[in-house]
Coordinates of C-alpha atoms in Angstrom, one line a residue:
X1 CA 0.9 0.8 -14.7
X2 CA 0.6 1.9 -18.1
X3 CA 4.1 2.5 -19.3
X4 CA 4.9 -0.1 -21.9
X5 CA 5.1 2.3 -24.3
X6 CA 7.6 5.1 -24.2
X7 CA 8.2 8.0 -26.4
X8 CA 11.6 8.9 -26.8
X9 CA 12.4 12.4 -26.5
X10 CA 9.9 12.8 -23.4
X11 CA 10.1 12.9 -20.1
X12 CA 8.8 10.4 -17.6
X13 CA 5.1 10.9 -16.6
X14 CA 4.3 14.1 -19.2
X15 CA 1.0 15.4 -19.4
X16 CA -0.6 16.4 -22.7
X17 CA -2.0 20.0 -22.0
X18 CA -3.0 21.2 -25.4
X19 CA -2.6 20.2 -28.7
X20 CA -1.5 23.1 -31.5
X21 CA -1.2 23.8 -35.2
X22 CA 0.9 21.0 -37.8
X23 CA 3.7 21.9 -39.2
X24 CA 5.9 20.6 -41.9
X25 CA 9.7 22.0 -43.6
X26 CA 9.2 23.3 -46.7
X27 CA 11.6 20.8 -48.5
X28 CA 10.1 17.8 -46.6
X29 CA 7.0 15.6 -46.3
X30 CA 7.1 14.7 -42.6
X31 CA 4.3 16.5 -40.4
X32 CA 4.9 17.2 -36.9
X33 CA 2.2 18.4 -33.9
X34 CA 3.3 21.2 -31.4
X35 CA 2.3 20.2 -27.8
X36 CA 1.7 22.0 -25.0
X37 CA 3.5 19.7 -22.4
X38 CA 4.4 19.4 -18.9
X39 CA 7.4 18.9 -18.4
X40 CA 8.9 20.2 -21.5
X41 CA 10.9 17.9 -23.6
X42 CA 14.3 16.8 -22.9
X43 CA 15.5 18.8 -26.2
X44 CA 14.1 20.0 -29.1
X45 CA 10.5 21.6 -29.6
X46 CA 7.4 20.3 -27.7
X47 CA 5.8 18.3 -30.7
X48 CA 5.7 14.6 -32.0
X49 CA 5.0 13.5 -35.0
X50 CA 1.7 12.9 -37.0
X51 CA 2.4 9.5 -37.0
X52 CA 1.7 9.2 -33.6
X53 CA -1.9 11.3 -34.0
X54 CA -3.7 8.1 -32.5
X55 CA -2.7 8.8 -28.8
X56 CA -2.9 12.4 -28.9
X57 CA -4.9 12.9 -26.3
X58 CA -5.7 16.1 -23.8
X59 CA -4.3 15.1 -21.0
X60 CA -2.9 11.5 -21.2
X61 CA 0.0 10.8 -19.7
X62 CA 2.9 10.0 -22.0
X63 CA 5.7 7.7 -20.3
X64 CA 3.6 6.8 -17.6
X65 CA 5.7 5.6 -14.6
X66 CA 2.9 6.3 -11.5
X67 CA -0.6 6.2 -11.1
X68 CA -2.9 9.0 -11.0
X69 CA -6.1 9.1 -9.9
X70 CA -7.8 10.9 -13.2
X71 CA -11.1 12.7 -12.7
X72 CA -13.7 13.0 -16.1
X73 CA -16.6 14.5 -16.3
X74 CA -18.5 11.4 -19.1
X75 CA -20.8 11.8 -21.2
X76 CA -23.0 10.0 -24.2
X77 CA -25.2 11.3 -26.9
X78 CA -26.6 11.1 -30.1
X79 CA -26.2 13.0 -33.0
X80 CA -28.6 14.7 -34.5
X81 CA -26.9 15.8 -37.5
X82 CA -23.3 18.0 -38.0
X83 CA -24.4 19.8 -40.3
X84 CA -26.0 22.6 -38.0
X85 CA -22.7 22.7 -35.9
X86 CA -20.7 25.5 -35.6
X87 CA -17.1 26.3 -35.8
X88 CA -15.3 28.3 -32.9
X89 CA -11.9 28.4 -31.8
X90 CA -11.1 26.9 -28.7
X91 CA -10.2 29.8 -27.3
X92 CA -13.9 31.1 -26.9
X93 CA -14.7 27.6 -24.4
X94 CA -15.6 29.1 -21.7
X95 CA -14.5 25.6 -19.8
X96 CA -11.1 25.7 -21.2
X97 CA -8.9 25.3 -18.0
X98 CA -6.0 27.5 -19.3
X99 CA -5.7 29.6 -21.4
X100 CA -2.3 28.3 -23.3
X101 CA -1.6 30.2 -26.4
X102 CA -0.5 27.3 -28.5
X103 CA -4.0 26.5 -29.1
X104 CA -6.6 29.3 -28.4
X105 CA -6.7 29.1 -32.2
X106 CA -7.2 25.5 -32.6
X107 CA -11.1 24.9 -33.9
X108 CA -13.7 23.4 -31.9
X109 CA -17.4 22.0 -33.4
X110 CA -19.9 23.3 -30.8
X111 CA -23.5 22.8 -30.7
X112 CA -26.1 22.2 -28.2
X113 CA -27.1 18.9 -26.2
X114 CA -31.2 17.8 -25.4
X115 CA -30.1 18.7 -21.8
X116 CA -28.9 22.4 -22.1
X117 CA -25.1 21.5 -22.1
X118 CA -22.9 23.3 -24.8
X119 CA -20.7 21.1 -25.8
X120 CA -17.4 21.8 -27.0
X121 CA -15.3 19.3 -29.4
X122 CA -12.1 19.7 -30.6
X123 CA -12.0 18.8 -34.8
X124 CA -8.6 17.2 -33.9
X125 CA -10.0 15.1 -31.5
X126 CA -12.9 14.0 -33.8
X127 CA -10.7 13.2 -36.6
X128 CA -8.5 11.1 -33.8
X129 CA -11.7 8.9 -33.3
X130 CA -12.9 8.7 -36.5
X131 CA -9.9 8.2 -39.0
X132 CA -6.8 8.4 -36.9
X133 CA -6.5 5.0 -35.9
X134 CA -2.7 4.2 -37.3
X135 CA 0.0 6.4 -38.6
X136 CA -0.9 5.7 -41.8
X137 CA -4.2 6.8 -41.9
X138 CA -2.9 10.1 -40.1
X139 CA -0.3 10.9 -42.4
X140 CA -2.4 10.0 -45.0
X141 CA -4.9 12.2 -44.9
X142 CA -3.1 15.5 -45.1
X143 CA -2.1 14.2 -48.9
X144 CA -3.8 15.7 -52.1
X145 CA -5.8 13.2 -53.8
X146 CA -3.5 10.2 -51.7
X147 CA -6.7 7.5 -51.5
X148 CA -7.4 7.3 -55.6
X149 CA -3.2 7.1 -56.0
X150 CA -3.5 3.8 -53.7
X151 CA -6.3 2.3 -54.1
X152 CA -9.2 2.0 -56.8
X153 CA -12.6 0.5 -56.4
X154 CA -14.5 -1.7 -58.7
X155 CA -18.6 -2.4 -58.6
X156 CA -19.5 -5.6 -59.8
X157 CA -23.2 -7.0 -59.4
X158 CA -25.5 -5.6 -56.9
X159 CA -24.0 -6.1 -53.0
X160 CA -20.1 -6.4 -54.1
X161 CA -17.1 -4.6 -54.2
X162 CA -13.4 -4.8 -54.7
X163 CA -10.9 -2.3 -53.5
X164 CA -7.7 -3.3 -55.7
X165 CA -4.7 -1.7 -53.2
X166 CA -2.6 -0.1 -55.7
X167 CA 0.9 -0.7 -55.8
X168 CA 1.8 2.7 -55.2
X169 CA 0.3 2.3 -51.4
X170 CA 2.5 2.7 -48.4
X171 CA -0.6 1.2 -46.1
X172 CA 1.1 -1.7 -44.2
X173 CA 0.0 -5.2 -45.5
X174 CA -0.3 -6.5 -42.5
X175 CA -3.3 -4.3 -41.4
X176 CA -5.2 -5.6 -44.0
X177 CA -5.3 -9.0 -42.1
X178 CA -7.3 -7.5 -39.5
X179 CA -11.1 -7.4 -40.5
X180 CA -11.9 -4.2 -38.3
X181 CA -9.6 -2.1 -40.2
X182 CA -10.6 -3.3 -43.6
X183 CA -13.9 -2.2 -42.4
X184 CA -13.0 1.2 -41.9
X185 CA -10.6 1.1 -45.2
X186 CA -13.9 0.2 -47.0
X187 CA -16.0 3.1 -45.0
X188 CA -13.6 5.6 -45.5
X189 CA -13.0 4.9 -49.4
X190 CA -16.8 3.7 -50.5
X191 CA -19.0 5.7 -48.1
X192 CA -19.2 8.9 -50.0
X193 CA -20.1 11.2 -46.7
X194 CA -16.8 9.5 -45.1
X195 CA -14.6 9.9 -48.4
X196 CA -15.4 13.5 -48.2
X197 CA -14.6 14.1 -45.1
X198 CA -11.3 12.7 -44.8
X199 CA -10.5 13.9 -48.3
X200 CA -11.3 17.3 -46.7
X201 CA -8.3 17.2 -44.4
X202 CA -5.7 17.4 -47.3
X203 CA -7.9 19.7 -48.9
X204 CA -8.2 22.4 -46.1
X205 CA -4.0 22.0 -45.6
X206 CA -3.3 23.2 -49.1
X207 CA -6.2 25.4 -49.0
X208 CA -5.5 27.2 -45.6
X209 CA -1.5 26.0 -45.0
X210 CA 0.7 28.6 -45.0
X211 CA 4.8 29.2 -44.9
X212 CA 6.5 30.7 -42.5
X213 CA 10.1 30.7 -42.8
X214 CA 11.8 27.3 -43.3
X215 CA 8.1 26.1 -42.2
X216 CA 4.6 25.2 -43.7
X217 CA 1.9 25.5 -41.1
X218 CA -1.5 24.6 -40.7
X219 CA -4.4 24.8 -37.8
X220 CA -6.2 21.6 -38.3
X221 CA -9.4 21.7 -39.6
X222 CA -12.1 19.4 -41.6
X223 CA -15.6 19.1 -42.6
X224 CA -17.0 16.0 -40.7
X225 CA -19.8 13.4 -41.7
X226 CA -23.0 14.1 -41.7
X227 CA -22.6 10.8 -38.5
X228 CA -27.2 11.0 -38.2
X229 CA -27.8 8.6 -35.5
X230 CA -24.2 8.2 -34.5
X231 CA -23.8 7.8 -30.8
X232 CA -20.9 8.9 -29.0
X233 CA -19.1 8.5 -25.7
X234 CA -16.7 11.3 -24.6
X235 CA -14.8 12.6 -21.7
X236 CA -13.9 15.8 -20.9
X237 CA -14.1 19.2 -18.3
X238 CA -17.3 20.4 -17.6
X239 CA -18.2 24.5 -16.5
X240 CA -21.4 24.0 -14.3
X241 CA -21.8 28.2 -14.2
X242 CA -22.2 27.8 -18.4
X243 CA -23.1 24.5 -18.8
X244 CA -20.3 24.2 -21.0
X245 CA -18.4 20.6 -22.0
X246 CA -14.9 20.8 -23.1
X247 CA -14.2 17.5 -24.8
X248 CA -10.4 15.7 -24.3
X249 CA -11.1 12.5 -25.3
X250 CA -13.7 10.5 -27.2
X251 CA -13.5 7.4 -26.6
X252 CA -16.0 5.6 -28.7
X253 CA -18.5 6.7 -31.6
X254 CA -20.9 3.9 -32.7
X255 CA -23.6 3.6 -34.8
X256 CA -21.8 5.3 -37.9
X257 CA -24.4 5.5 -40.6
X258 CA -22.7 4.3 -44.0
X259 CA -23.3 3.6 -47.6
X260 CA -21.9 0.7 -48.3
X261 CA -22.1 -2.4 -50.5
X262 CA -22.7 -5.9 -48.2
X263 CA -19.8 -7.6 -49.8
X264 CA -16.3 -5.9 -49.7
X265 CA -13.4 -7.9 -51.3
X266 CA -9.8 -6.5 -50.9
X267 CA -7.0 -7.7 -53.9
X268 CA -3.3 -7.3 -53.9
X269 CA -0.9 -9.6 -55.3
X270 CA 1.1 -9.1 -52.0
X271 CA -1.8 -11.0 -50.1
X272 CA -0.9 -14.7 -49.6
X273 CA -4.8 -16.5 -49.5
X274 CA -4.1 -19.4 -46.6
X275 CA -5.3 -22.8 -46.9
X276 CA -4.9 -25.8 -44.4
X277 CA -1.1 -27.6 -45.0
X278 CA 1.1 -29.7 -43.0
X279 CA 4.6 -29.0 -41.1
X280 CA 5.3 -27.5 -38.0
X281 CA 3.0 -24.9 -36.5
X282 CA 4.1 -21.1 -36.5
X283 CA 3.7 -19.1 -33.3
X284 CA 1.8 -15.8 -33.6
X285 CA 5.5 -13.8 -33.5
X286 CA 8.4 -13.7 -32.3
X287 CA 8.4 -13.0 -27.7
X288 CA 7.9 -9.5 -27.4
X289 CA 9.3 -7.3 -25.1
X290 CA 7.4 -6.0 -22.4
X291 CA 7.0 -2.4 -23.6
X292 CA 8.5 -0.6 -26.8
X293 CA 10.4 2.0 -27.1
X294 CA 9.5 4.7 -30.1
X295 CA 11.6 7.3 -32.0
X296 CA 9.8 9.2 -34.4
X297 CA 12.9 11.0 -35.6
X298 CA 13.7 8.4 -38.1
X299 CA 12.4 6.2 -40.9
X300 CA 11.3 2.8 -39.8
X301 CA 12.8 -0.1 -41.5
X302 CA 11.7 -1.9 -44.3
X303 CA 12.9 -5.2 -43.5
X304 CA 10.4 -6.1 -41.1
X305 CA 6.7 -6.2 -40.9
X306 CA 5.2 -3.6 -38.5
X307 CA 4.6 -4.9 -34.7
X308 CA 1.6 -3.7 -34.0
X309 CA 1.2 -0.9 -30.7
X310 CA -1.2 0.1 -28.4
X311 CA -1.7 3.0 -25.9
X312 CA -5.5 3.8 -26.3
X313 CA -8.3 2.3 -27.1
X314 CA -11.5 3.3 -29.6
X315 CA -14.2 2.1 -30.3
X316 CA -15.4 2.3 -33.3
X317 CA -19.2 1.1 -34.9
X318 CA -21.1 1.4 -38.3
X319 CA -24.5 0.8 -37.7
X320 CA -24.7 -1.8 -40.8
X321 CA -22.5 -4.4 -40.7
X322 CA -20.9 -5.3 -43.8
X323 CA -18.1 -8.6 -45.1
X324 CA -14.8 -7.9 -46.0
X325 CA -12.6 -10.5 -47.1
X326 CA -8.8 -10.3 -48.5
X327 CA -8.3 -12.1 -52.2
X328 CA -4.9 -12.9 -53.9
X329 CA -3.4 -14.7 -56.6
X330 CA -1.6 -16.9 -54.3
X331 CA -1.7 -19.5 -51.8
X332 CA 0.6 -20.4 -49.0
X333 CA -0.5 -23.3 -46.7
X334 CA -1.0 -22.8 -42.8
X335 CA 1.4 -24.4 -40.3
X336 CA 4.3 -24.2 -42.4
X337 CA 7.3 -22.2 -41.7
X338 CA 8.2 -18.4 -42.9
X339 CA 4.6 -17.0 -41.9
X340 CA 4.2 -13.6 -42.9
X341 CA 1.1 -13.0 -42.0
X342 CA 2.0 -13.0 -38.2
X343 CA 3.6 -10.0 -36.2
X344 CA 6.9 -8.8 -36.2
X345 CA 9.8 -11.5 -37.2
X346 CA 12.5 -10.3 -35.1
X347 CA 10.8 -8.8 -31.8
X348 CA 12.8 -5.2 -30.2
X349 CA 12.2 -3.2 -28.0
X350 CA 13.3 0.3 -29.9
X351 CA 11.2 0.9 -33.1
X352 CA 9.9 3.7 -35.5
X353 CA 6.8 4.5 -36.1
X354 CA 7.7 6.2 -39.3
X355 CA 6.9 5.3 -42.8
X356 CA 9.1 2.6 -44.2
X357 CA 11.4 3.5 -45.8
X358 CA 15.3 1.9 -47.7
X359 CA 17.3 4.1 -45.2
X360 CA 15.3 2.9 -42.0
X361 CA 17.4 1.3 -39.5
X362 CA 14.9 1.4 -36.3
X363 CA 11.9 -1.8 -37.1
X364 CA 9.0 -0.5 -38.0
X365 CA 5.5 -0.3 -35.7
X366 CA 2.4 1.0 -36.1
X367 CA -0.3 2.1 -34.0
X368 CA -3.4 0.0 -33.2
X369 CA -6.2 1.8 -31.0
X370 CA -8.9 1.1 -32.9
X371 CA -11.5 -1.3 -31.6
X372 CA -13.8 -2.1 -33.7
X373 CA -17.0 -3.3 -32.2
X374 CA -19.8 -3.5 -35.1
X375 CA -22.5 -5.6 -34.6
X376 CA -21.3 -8.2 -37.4
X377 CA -21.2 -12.0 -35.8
X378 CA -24.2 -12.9 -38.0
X379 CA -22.2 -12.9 -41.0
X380 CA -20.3 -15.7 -40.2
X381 CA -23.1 -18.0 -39.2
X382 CA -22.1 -20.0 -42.2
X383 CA -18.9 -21.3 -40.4
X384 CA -20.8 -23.1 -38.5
X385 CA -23.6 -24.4 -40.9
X386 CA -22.7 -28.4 -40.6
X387 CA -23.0 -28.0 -37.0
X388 CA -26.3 -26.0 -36.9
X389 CA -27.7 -29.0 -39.5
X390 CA -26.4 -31.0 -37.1
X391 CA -28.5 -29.9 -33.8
X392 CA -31.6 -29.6 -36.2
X393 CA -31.5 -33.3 -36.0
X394 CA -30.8 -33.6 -32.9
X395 CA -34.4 -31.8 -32.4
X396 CA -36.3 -33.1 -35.3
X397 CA -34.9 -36.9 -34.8
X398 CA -33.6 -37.4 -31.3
X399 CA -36.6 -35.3 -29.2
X400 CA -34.5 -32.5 -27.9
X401 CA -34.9 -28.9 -27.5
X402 CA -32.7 -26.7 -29.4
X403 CA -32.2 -22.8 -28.1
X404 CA -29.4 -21.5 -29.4
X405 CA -28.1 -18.3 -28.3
X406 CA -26.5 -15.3 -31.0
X407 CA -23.0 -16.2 -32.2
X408 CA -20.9 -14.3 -30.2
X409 CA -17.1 -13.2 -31.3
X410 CA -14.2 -14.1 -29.1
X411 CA -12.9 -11.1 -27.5
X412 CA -9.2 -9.7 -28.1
X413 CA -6.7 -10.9 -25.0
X414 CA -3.5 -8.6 -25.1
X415 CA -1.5 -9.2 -27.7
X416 CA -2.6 -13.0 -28.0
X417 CA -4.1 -12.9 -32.2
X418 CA -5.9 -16.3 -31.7
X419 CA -9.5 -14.1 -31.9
X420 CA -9.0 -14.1 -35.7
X421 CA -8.7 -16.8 -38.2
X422 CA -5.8 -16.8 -40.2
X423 CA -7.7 -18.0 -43.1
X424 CA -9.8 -14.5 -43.8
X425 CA -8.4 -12.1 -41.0
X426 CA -12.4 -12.5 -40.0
X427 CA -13.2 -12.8 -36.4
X428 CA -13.1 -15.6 -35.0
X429 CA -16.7 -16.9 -33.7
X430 CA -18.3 -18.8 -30.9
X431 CA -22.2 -20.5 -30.4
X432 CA -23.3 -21.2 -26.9
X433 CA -26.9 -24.0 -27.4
X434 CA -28.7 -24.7 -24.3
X435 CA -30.4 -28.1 -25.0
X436 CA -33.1 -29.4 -23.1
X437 CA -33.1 -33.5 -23.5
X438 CA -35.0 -36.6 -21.4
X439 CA -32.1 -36.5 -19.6
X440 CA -31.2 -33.1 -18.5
X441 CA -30.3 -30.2 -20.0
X442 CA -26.8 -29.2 -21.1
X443 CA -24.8 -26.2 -22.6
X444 CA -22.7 -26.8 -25.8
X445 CA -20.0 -24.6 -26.4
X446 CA -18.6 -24.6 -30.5
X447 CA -16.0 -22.7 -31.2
X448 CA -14.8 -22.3 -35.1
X449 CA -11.4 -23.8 -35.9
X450 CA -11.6 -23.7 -39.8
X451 CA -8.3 -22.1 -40.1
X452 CA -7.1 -25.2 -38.4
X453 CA -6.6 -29.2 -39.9
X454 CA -7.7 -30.1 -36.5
X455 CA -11.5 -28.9 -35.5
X456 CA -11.6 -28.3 -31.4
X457 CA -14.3 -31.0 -29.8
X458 CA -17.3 -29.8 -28.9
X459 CA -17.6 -29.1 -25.1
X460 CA -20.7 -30.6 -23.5
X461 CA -21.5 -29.0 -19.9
X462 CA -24.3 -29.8 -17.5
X463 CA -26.7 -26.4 -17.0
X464 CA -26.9 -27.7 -13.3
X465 CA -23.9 -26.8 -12.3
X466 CA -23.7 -23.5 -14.0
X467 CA -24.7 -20.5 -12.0
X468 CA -24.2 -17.4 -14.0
X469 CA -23.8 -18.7 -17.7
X470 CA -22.8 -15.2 -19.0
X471 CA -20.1 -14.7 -16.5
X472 CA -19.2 -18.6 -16.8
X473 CA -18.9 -18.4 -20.8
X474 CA -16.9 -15.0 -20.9
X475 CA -14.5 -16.1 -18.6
X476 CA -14.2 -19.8 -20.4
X477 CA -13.5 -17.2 -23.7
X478 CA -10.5 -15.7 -22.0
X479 CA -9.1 -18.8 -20.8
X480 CA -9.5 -20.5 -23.9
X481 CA -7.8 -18.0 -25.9
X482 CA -5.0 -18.0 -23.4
X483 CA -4.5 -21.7 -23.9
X484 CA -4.2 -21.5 -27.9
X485 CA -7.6 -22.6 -28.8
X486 CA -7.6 -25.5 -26.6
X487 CA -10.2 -26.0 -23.6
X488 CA -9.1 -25.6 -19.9
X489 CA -10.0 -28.3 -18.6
X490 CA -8.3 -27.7 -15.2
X491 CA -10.1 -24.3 -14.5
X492 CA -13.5 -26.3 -15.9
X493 CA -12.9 -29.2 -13.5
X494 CA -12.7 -26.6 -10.5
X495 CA -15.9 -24.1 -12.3
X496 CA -18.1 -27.0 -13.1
X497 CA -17.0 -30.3 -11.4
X498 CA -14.8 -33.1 -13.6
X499 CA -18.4 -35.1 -14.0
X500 CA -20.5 -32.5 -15.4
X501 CA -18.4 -31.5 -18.5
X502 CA -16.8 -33.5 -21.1
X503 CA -16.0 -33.4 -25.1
X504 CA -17.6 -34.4 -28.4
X505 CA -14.9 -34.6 -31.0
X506 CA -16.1 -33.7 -34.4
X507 CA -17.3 -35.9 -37.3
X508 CA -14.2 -37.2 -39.4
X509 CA -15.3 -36.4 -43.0
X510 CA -13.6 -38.2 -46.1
X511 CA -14.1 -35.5 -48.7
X512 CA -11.8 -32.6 -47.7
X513 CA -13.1 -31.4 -44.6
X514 CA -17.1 -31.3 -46.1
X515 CA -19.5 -33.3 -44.5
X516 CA -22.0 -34.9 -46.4
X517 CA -25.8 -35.6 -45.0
X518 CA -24.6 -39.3 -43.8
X519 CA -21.4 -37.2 -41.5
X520 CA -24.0 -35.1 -40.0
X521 CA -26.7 -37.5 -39.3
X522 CA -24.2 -40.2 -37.8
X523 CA -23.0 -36.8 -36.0
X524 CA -26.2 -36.2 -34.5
X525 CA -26.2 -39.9 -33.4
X526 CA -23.2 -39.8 -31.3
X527 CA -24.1 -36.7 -29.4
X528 CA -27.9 -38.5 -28.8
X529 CA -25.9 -41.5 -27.3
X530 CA -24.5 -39.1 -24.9
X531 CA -26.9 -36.5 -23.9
X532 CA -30.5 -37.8 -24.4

């Protein structure tokens, strides 16, 4: 069941039929969406706010209480170039299932695919995928000039950045933590193809809005990025008598081309830059509820950090990885108490999704459907350079056969935030080694604890009794997350047998954590006693 998220105002199981114009009051800032919904709303006009833009979806199911079996036609291509697409309304689709009046007018990119099919895409839908992955990047990007009056960006030698967040910016600190959205921060403010585009969205509005009544209106429109060689995954309704492919949902676009320099550095004196301490260790958050109720008729508090929310998810690529790192003046130690770098202090169940704001009462939440899937885990081989040194010697000095595998990233397990360090926001990595000794060979499994004072031993298992070592490691990833960083041993003893894995703690090192040439090679000693 998916119903842990329920919008307030709508009624159980409501399916999203079409999406319409935006719409503002003239004396206010808040934009809503009209909807096209079955059933109607309890009260009030079908339409949500902006600020919940990253689950408007045709045809999901908001307040999900059953399930439905949900037929798509799928499809995956690669484009070309947008710059030969055309602009229709929606209304012209000719595998538009009804013809509902709220948005006939809303505008569609269509262009051709290699096989004949015409496809269809909404330019809401495409702006969902590609920038609307919180409420503040939605309700962000129908401001005037809102990205140079919150953040500036400064070129330093060849390769490096810094985006200095201004402190006139509403974007929630908290998301900054989280390397896959600084990503996209950096994309969307560097990349000059992607600034353009999303600057093209407040553009068009106080280009082509227009008042009606106590009401400003506007049919969304924008001028996409040029995305050459971007690949994308969508789902939708497909007319076999015109070959025509309405799109409802895309739900991931990889491979986004970008501009952009290799090292991206985010400052803000509101960043706290962690460093290993001692005290009592801090739980990722407060217990959260099972599901959250959200009002988007009122301003969201500001006296809590946002809890982070998710419904859908996207996933999101650029086709050149690229580091992003957080900097700051200051420095709180990890493991002591008062973490603000965590979730939401005080877990509830009702919250806003609103900008915060001084007369907020509801605590404030904010959407999270992007996932951000870039091809990046070679940037953070250097977390793991003692222990790399260290397996050289173990093939240069002790006769064994090093093949070590990529670095893989630990995958994201519910709400669990154990995939990242606390340290960078980066992701947090793992190496799998196969290593063939006199002996045997065995699998080592390192996983990188340098947010931590205490490194996690390295787990030894015998390749003998592993049968399917991708399906043995992805599911030891899960577990281990689910046990805060620490190895399941129990579901290891029953997977592999309790003789054929064990542990290899970590070198102790005198001089802060760094190990010199002597730590590694003694290192490399103890394993040998134990494997070769």
């Amino acid at each position: 069941m998916k119903g842990s998220i329920y919008l307030k105002g709508f009624k159980d199981d409501t399916w999203i039929n079409g999406i319409g114009d935006l719409f503002r009051r003239t004396d206010g800032t808040r934009w809503g969406v009209n909807l096209s919904i079955y059933p109607s709303r309890e009260s009030g006009r079908d339409a949500t706010s902006l600020s919940n833009a990253p689950v408007l979806v045709r045809k999901k199911i908001i307040n999900q209480t059953s399930e439905y079996s949900l037929t798509r036609y799928e499809k995956s291509f690669s484009v070309t170039s947008t710059n030969d697409w055309l602009v229709e309304s929606l209304g012209n689709c000719p595998a538009l299932e009804r013809r509902l009046p709220i948005e006939r007018q809303q505008y569609c990119f269509v262009f051709p695919l290699p096989d004949g099919t015409k496809l269809y895409l909404p330019q809401f839908e495409l702006a969902r995928a590609l920038f609307f992955h919180n409420g503040y990047l939605a309700r962000t990007s129908l401001l005037h000039d809102a990205l140079s009056n919150e953040f500036s960006v400064e070129f330093g030698e060849t390769g490096r950045a810094i985006i200095n967040v201004l402190d006139t910016c509403n974007c929630p600190v908290d998301l900054f933590n989280d390397y896959g959205y600084r990503r996209v921060l950096a994309w969307i403010l560097i990349d000059a193809d992607a600034r353009a585009s999303f600057e093209s969205i407040g553009n068009l509005q106080m280009l082509d809005g227009y008042s009606v009544g106590q009401y400003r209106r506007w049919t969304f429109q924008f001028a996409p990025p040029p995305l050459e060689g971007a690949r994308l995954h969508v789902k939708g309704h497909f007319d076999p008598e015109s070959r025509a492919l309405l799109v409802y949902e895309i739900n991931g676009i990889r491979e986004i081309p970008s501009n952009l320099p290799d090292n991206i550095e985010f400052f803000s004196p509101k960043f706290y830059s962690q460093v290993a301490g001692k005290g009592h260790k801090v739980g990722d958050g407060a217990d959260r509820p099972s599901g959250h109720n959200v009002d988007d008729s009122v301003e969201a508090s500001q006296e809590n950090r946002p809890v982070l929310i998710g419904d859908i998810s996207t996933e999101f690529s650029l086709a050149r990885a690229v580091e992003t790192s957080k900097i700051s003046q200051k420095r709180r130690p990890i493991g002591l108490g008062g973490d603000h770098e965590g979730e939401l202090s005080e877990a509830s169940r009702d919250v806003s999704t609103e900008e915060q704001g001084p007369n907020g009462d509801l605590p404030s939440a904010e959407w999270d459907n992007l996932d951000e899937q870039t091809d990046d885990a070679h940037l953070y081989l250097n977390k793991f350079t003692s222990y790399f040194e260290m397996l050289k010697l173990l093939q240069n000095n002790h006769g064994c056969q090093i093949i070590q595998y990529p670095l893989r990233k630990l995958p994201s397990i519910g709400r669990c935030k154990k995939h990242i360090l606390k340290s960078d926001g980066n992701p947090r990595c793992f190496s799998v080694t196969r290593v063939n000794t006199s002996n045997g060979t065995y699998v080592l499994l390192e996983v990188d604890t340098s947010d931590s004072k205490e490194a996690l031993s390295t787990r030894v298992i015998n390749a003998r009794a592993i049968s399917n070592l991708e399906e043995s490691i992805s599911e030891i990833e899960k577990r281990l997350l689910k046990a805060s960083l620490s190895w399941p041993t129990e579901f290891l003893d029953s997977l592999f047998g309790t003789k054929n894995h064990f542990g290899i703690p970590h070198q102790k090192s005198g001089n802060d954590g760094v190990l010199t040439v002597e730590d590694v090679q003694k290192w490399a000693l103890r394993f040998s006693i134990k494997i070769v």
